[in-house]
Coordinates of C-alpha atoms and ligand atoms in Angstrom, one line a residue:
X212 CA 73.5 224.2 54.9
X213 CA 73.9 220.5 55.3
X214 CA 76.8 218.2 54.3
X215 CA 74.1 215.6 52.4
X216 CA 73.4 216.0 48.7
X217 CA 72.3 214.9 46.1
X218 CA 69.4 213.6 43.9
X219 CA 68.0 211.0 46.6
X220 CA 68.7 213.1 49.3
X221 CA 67.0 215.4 48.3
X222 CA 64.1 213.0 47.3
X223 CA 64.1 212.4 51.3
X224 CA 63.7 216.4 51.9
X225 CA 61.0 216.5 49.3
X226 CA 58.5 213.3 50.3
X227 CA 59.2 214.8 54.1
X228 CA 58.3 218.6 52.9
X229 CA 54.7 217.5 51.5
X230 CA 53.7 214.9 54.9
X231 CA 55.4 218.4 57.2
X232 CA 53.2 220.0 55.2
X233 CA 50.3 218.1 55.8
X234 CA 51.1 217.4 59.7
X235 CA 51.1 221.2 60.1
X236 CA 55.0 220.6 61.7
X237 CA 55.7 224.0 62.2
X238 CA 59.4 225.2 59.9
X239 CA 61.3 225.3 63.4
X240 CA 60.2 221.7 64.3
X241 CA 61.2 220.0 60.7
X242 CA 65.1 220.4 60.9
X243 CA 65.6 218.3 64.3
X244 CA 62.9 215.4 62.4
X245 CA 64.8 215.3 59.0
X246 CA 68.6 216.0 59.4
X247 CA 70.1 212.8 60.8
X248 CA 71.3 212.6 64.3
X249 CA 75.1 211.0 63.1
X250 CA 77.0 210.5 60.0
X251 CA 80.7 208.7 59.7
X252 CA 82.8 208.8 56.8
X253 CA 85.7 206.0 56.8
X254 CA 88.3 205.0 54.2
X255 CA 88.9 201.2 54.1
X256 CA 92.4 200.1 53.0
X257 CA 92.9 196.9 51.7
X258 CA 95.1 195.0 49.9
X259 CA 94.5 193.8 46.1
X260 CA 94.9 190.1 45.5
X261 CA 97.9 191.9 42.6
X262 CA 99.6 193.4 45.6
X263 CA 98.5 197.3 45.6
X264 CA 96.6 198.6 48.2
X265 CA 93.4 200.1 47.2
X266 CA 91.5 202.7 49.5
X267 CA 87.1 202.5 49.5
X268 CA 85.4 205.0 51.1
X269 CA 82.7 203.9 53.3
X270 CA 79.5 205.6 55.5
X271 CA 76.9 205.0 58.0
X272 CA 74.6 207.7 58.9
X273 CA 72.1 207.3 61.9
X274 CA 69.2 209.4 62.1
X275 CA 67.9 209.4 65.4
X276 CA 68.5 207.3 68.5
X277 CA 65.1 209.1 69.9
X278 CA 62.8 205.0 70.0
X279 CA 65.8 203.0 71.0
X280 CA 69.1 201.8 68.8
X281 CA 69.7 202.9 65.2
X282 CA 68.5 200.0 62.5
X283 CA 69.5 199.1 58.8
X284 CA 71.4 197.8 56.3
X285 CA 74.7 197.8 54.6
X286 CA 74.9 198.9 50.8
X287 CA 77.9 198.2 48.4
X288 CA 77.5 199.6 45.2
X289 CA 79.2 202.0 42.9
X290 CA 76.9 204.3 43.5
X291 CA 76.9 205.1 47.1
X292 CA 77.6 208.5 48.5
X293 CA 76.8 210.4 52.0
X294 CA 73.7 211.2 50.7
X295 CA 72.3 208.4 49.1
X296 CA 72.6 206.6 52.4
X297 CA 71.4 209.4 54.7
X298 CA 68.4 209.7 52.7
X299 CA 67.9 205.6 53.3
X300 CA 68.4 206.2 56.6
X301 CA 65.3 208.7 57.0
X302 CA 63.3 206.2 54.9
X303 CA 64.4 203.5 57.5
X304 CA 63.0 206.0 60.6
X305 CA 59.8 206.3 59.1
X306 CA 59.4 202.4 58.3
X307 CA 60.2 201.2 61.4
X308 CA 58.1 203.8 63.7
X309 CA 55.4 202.5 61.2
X310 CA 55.4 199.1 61.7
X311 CA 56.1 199.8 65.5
X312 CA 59.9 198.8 66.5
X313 CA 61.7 200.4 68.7
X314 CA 64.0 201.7 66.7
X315 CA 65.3 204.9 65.0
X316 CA 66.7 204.5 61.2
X317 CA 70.1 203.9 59.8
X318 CA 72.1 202.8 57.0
X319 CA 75.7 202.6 55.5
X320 CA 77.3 201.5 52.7
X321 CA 80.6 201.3 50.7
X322 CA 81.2 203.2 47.3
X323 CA 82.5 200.0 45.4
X324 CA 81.2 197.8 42.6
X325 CA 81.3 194.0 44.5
X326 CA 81.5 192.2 41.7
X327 CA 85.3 193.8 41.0
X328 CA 86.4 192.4 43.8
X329 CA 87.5 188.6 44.4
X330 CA 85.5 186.6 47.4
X331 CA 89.0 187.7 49.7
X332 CA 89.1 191.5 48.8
X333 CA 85.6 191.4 49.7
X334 CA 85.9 189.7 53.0
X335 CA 88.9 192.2 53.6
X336 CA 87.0 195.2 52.6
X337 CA 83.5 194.1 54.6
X338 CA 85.8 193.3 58.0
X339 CA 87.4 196.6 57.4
X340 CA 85.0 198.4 57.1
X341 CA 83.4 196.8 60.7
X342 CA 86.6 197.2 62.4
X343 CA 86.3 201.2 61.2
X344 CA 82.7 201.4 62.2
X345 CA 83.3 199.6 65.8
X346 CA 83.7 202.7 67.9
X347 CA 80.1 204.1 66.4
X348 CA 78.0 200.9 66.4
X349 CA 77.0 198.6 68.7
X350 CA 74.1 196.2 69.8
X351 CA 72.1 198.7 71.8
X352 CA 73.4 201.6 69.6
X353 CA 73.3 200.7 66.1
X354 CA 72.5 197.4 64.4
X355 CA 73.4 196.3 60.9
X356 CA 71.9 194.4 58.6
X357 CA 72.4 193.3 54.4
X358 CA 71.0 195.4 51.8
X359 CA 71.9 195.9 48.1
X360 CA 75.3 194.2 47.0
X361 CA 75.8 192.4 50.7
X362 CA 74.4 189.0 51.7
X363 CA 74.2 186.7 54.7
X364 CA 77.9 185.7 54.4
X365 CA 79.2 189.2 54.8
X366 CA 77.2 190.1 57.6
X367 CA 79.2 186.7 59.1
X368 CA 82.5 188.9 58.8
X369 CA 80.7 192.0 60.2
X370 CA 79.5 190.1 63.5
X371 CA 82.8 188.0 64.0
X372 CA 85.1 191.2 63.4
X373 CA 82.9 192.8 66.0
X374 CA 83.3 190.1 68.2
X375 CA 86.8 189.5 68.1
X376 CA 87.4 192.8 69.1
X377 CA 85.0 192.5 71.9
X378 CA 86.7 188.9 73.0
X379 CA 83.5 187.5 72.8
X380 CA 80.7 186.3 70.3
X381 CA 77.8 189.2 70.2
X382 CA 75.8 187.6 67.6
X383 CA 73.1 191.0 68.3
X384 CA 75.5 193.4 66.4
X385 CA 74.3 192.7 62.8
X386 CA 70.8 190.8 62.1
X387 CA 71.0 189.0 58.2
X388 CA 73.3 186.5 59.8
X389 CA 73.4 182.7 58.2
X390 CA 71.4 180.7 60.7
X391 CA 74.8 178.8 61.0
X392 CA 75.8 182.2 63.1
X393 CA 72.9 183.2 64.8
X394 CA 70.7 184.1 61.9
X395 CA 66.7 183.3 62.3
X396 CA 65.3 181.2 60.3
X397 CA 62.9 183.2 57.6
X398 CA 65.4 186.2 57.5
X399 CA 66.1 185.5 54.3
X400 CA 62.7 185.4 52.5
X401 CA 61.3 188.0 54.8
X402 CA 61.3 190.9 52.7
X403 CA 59.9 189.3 49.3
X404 CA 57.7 187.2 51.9
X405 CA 56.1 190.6 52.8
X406 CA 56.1 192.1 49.9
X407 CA 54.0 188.9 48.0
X408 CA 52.1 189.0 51.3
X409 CA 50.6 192.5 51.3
X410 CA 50.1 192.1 47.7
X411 CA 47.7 189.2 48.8
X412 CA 46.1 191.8 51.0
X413 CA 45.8 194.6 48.3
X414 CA 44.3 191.9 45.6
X415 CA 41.8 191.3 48.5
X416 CA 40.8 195.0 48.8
X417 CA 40.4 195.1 45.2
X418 CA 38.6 192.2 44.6
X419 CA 41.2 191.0 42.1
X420 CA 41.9 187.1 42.1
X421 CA 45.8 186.6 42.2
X422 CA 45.3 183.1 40.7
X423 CA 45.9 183.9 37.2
X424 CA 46.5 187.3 37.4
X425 CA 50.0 188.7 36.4
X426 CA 53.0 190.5 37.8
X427 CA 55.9 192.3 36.5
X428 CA 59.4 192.3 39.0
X429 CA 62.0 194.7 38.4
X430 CA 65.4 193.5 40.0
X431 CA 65.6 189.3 41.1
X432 CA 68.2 189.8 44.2
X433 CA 66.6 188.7 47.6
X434 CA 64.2 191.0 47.4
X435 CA 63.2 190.6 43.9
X436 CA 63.1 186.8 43.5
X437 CA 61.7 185.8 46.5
X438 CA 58.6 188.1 46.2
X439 CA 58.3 186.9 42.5
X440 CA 58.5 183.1 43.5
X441 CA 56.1 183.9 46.1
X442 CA 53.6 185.5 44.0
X443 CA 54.4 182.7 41.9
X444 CA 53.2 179.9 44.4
X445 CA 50.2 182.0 44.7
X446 CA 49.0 181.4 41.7
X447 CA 50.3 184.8 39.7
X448 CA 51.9 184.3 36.4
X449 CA 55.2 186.2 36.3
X450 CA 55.6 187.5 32.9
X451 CA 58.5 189.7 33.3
X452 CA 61.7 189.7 35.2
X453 CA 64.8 191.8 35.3
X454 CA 67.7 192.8 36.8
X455 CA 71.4 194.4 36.0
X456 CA 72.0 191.9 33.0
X457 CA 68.7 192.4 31.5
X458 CA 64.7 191.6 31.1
X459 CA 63.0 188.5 30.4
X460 CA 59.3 188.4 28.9
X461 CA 57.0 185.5 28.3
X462 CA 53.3 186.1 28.4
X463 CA 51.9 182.7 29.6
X464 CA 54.5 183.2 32.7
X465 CA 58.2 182.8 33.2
X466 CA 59.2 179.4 35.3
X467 CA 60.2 181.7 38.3
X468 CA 61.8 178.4 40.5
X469 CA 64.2 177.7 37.6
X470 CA 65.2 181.3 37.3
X471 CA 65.5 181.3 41.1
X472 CA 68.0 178.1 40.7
X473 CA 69.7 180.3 37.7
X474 CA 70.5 183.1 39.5
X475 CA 71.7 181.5 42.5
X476 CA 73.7 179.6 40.8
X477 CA 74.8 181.8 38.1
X478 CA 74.9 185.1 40.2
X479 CA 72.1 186.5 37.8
X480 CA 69.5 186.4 35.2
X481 CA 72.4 186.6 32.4
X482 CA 72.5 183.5 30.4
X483 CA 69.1 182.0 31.1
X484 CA 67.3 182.5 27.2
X485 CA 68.5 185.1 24.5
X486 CA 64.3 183.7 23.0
X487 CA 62.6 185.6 26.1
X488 CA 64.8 188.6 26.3
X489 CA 63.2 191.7 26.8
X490 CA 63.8 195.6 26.6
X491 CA 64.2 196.5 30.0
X492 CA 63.0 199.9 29.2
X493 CA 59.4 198.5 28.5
X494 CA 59.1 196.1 32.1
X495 CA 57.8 199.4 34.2
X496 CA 55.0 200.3 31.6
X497 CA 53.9 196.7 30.6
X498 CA 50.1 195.8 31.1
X499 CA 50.0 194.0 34.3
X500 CA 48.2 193.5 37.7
X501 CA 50.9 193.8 40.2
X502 CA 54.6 195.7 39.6
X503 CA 56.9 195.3 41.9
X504 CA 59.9 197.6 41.5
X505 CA 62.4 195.9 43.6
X506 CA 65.6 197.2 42.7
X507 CA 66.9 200.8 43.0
X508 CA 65.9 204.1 43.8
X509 CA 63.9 206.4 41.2
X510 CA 63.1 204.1 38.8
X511 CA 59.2 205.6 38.2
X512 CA 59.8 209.3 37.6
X513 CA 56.6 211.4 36.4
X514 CA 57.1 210.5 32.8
X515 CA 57.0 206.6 33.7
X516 CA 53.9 207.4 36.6
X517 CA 51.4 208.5 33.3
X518 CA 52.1 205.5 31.7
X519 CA 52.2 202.4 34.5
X520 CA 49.5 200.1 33.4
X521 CA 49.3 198.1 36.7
X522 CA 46.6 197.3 39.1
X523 CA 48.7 197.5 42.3
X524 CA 52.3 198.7 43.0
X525 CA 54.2 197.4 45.3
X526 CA 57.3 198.6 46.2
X527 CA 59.8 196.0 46.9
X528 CA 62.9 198.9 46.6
X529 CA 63.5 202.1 48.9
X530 CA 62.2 205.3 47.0
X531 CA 61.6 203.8 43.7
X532 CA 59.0 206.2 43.1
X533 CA 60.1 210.1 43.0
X534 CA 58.1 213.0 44.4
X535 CA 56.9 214.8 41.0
X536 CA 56.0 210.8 39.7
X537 CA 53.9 210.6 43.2
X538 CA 52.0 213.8 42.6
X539 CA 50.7 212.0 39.3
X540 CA 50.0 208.8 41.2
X541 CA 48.3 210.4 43.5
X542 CA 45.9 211.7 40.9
X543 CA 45.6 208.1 39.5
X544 CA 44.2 206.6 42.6
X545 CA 41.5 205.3 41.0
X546 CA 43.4 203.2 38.5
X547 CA 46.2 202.4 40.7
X548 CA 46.7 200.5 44.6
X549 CA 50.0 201.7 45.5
X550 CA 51.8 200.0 48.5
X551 CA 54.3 202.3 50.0
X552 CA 57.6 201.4 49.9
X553 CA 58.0 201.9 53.8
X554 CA 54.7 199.6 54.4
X555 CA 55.8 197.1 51.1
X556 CA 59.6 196.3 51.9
X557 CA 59.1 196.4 55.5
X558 CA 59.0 192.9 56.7
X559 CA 62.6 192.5 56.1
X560 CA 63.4 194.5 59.1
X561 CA 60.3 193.4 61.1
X562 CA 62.5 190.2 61.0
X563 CA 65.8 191.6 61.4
X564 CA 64.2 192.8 64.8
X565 CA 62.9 189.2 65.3
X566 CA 66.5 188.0 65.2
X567 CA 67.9 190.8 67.1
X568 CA 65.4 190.0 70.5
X569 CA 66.2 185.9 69.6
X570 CA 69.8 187.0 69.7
X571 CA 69.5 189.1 73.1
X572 CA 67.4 186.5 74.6
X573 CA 69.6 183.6 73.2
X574 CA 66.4 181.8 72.4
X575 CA 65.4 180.5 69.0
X576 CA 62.1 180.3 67.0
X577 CA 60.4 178.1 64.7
X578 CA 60.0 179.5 61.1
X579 CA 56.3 179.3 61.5
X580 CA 56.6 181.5 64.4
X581 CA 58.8 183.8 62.6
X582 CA 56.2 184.4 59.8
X583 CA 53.4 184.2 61.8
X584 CA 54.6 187.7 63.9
X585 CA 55.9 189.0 60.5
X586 CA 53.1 188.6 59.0
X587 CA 50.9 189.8 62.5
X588 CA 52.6 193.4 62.2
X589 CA 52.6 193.5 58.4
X590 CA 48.8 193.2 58.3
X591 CA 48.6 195.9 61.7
X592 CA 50.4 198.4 59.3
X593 CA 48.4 198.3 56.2
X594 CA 45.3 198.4 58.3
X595 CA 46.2 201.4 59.8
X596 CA 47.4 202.6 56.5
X597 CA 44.3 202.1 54.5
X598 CA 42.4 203.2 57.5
X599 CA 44.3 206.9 57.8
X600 CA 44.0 207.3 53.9
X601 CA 40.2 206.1 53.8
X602 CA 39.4 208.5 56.9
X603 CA 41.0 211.5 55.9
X604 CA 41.2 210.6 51.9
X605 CA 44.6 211.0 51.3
X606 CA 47.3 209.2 49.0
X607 CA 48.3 205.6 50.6
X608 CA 52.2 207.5 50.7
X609 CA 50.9 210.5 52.9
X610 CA 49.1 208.2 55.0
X611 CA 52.1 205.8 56.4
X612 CA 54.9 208.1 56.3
X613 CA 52.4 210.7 58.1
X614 CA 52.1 207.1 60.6
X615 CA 56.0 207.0 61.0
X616 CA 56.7 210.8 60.9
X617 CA 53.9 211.1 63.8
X618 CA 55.1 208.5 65.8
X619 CA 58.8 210.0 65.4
X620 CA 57.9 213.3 66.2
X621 CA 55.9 212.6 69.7
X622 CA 58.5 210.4 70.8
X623 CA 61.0 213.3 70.7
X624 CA 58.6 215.9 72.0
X625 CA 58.0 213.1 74.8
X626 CA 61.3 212.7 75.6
X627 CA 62.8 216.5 75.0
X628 CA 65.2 217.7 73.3
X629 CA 68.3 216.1 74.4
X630 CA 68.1 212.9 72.5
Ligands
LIG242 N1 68.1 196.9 54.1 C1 66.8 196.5 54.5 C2 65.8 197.7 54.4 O1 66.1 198.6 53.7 C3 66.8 195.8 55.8 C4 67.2 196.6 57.0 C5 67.3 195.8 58.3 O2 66.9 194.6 58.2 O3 67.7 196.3 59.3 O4 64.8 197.7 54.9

């Protein structure tokens, strides 16, 4: 019995049955691995700009504090439950022991739609939802950072609501920060700047020229439009964009810096050309050299895996792929380079921990700097990756999460089992 449910929980259970499985982790040894270490349930009161009071329910779930503090981001979206977030915690344990920090996984959320809230209710709701979570978190406990439906600007209200309680600024409680608050400099473009990167390196392996090749991007938030303007600087043409609004298509490539200028000033992809609009149903399966899923969860299912027509896929989301779609993947090896989503999305918390030790030491870096380390454990991790899956001829998936479940797992048998 466990209090987590649901579909993407379950996903979790599932993609850690089949790596158990192939690890040999004996059954009694795979509970203490999976289930996560903490979970807290909140309910944030605020007040509505009409005068009610309006209650949000709100999570974090830490999954083990066995390599250090707890690590991840903060989700708002109507679709957040206990689950959904304790099953992005697990995914965040097994990304950061495979790119090597010293952290265990976490992540927490708020079940609300953003957008239906005006820029004070939100600043309410985000510092309320700190002030509930101050007794659980802290900078050598558990660190927060942005995720789906939050930004830089929130995790300013996290970190100064944190500090005012504490009388003093701790910059170190939250990493996602505006530089203007103790942010890093490359924070921002970290995670599509990885992404586009290790697409760089999977073109190499192939032997496919990126200059001229083509890309498909599912979702144009941070993740989303930086890895498509990246790609885009490389030389890719970007024929197909999306996100909630809708798709955009156009075959000799889509100007990605003027749809980057759109959405941040628009808030989305809505309005930019009714000409190019696209069935967003068709982006996943369009002929292409690179997709990038870089939205939500389970987005490729089995149905969709048969008929991807890409080169490489590189996920830009958490769990866009689901097991069954995987086993089909897996079979289509051949055909198509996947880059795991733990290995793919990962440099966004390779800098968050850049900004947490800058933070601690109260020393800054260039950007250059920044990238040049990001990029220095992004390429350690896909070598190691393509190394396991060459040596023992396995699926690129098995291959890092076995990396980060193996790494989890000695730690704890290292350490015992109090922690
Ligand atoms: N939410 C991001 C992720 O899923 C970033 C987490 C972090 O920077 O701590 O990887």
């Amino acid at each position: 019995m466990t209090a987590y449910r649901g579909p993407v929980f379950e996903m979790a259970v599932k993609q850690f049955e089949v790596i158990a499985n192939y690890l040999g982790i004996p059954d009694d040894a795979r509970p203490r691995l999976l289930l996560p270490k903490r979970s807290v349930t909140v309910s944030c009161p605020i007040h509505r700009d009409d005068g009610t009071t309006a209650v949000f329910e709100g999570y974090r779930v830490q999954h083990h504090l066995t390599l250090g503090p707890t690590k991840g981001g903060t989700r708002f979206a109507p679709t957040v439950d206990l689950g959904e977030v304790a099953a992005l915690a697990i995914w965040m344990s097994w990304k950061c022991a495979l790119v090597g920090l010293p952290y265990g996984g976490a992540k927490g959320g708020i079940n609300v739609d953003p957008s239906s809230l005006s820029k004070r209710e939100l600043e309410a709701l985000s510092r309320r939802y700190m002030q509930e979570m101050i007794p659980f978190v802290g900078p050598h406990t558990d660190v927060m950072a942005p995720d789906l439906g939050t930004n830089e600007q929130i995790m300013a209200w996290f970190m100064d609501t944190y500090s005012m309680y504490q009388g003093q600024t701790v910059t170190e409680i939250v990493t996602g920060k505006p530089v203007s608050a103790g942010g890093t400099l490359g924070r921002r473009e970290a995670t599509g700047r990885g992404v586009a990167h290790l697409v760089r390196r999977a073109a190499d392996e192939l032997k496919i020229r990126l200059n001229g090749a083509t890309a498909v991007v599912q979702g144009f938030g941070n993740v989303g439009s930086i890895a498509a303007l990246e790609l885009h600087n490389m030389g890719v043409k970007v024929i197909a964009v999306s996100d909630h609004t809708g798709a955009l298509y156009q075959s000799r490539g889509l100007d990605i810096p003027q749809l980057v200028r759109h959405a941040a000033s628009q808030g989305s992809l809505d309005g930019y050309s009714n000409e190019l609009a696209l069935d967003p149903a068709e982006m996943l399966t369009m002929p292409c050299d690179v997709l990038v899923p870089a939205a939500v969860e389970r987005v490729i299912d089995a149905e969709i895996a048969g008929k991807l027509r890409c080169r490489i896929l590189a996920e830009g989301a958490n769990g866009p792929t689901t097991p069954e779609a995987d086993r089909i993947l897996e079979g289509r090896q051949e055909e198509i380079f996947l880059i795991p989503d733990i290995l793919c999305n990962s440099g966004g918390v390779v800098v968050s921990y850049f900004e947490w030790v800058q933070d601690l030491q109260r020393l800054f870096w260039e950007e250059e700097e920044v990238m040049r380390r990001e990029y220095q454990l992004l390429d350690r991790a896909f070598e190691r990756v393509l190394a396991r899956s060459g040596r023992e001829n396995i699926f690129n998936r098995t291959a890092a999460m076995a990396i980060g479940v193996e790494r989890v797992r000695s730690a704890k048998e290292t350490r015992g089992l109090f922690p």
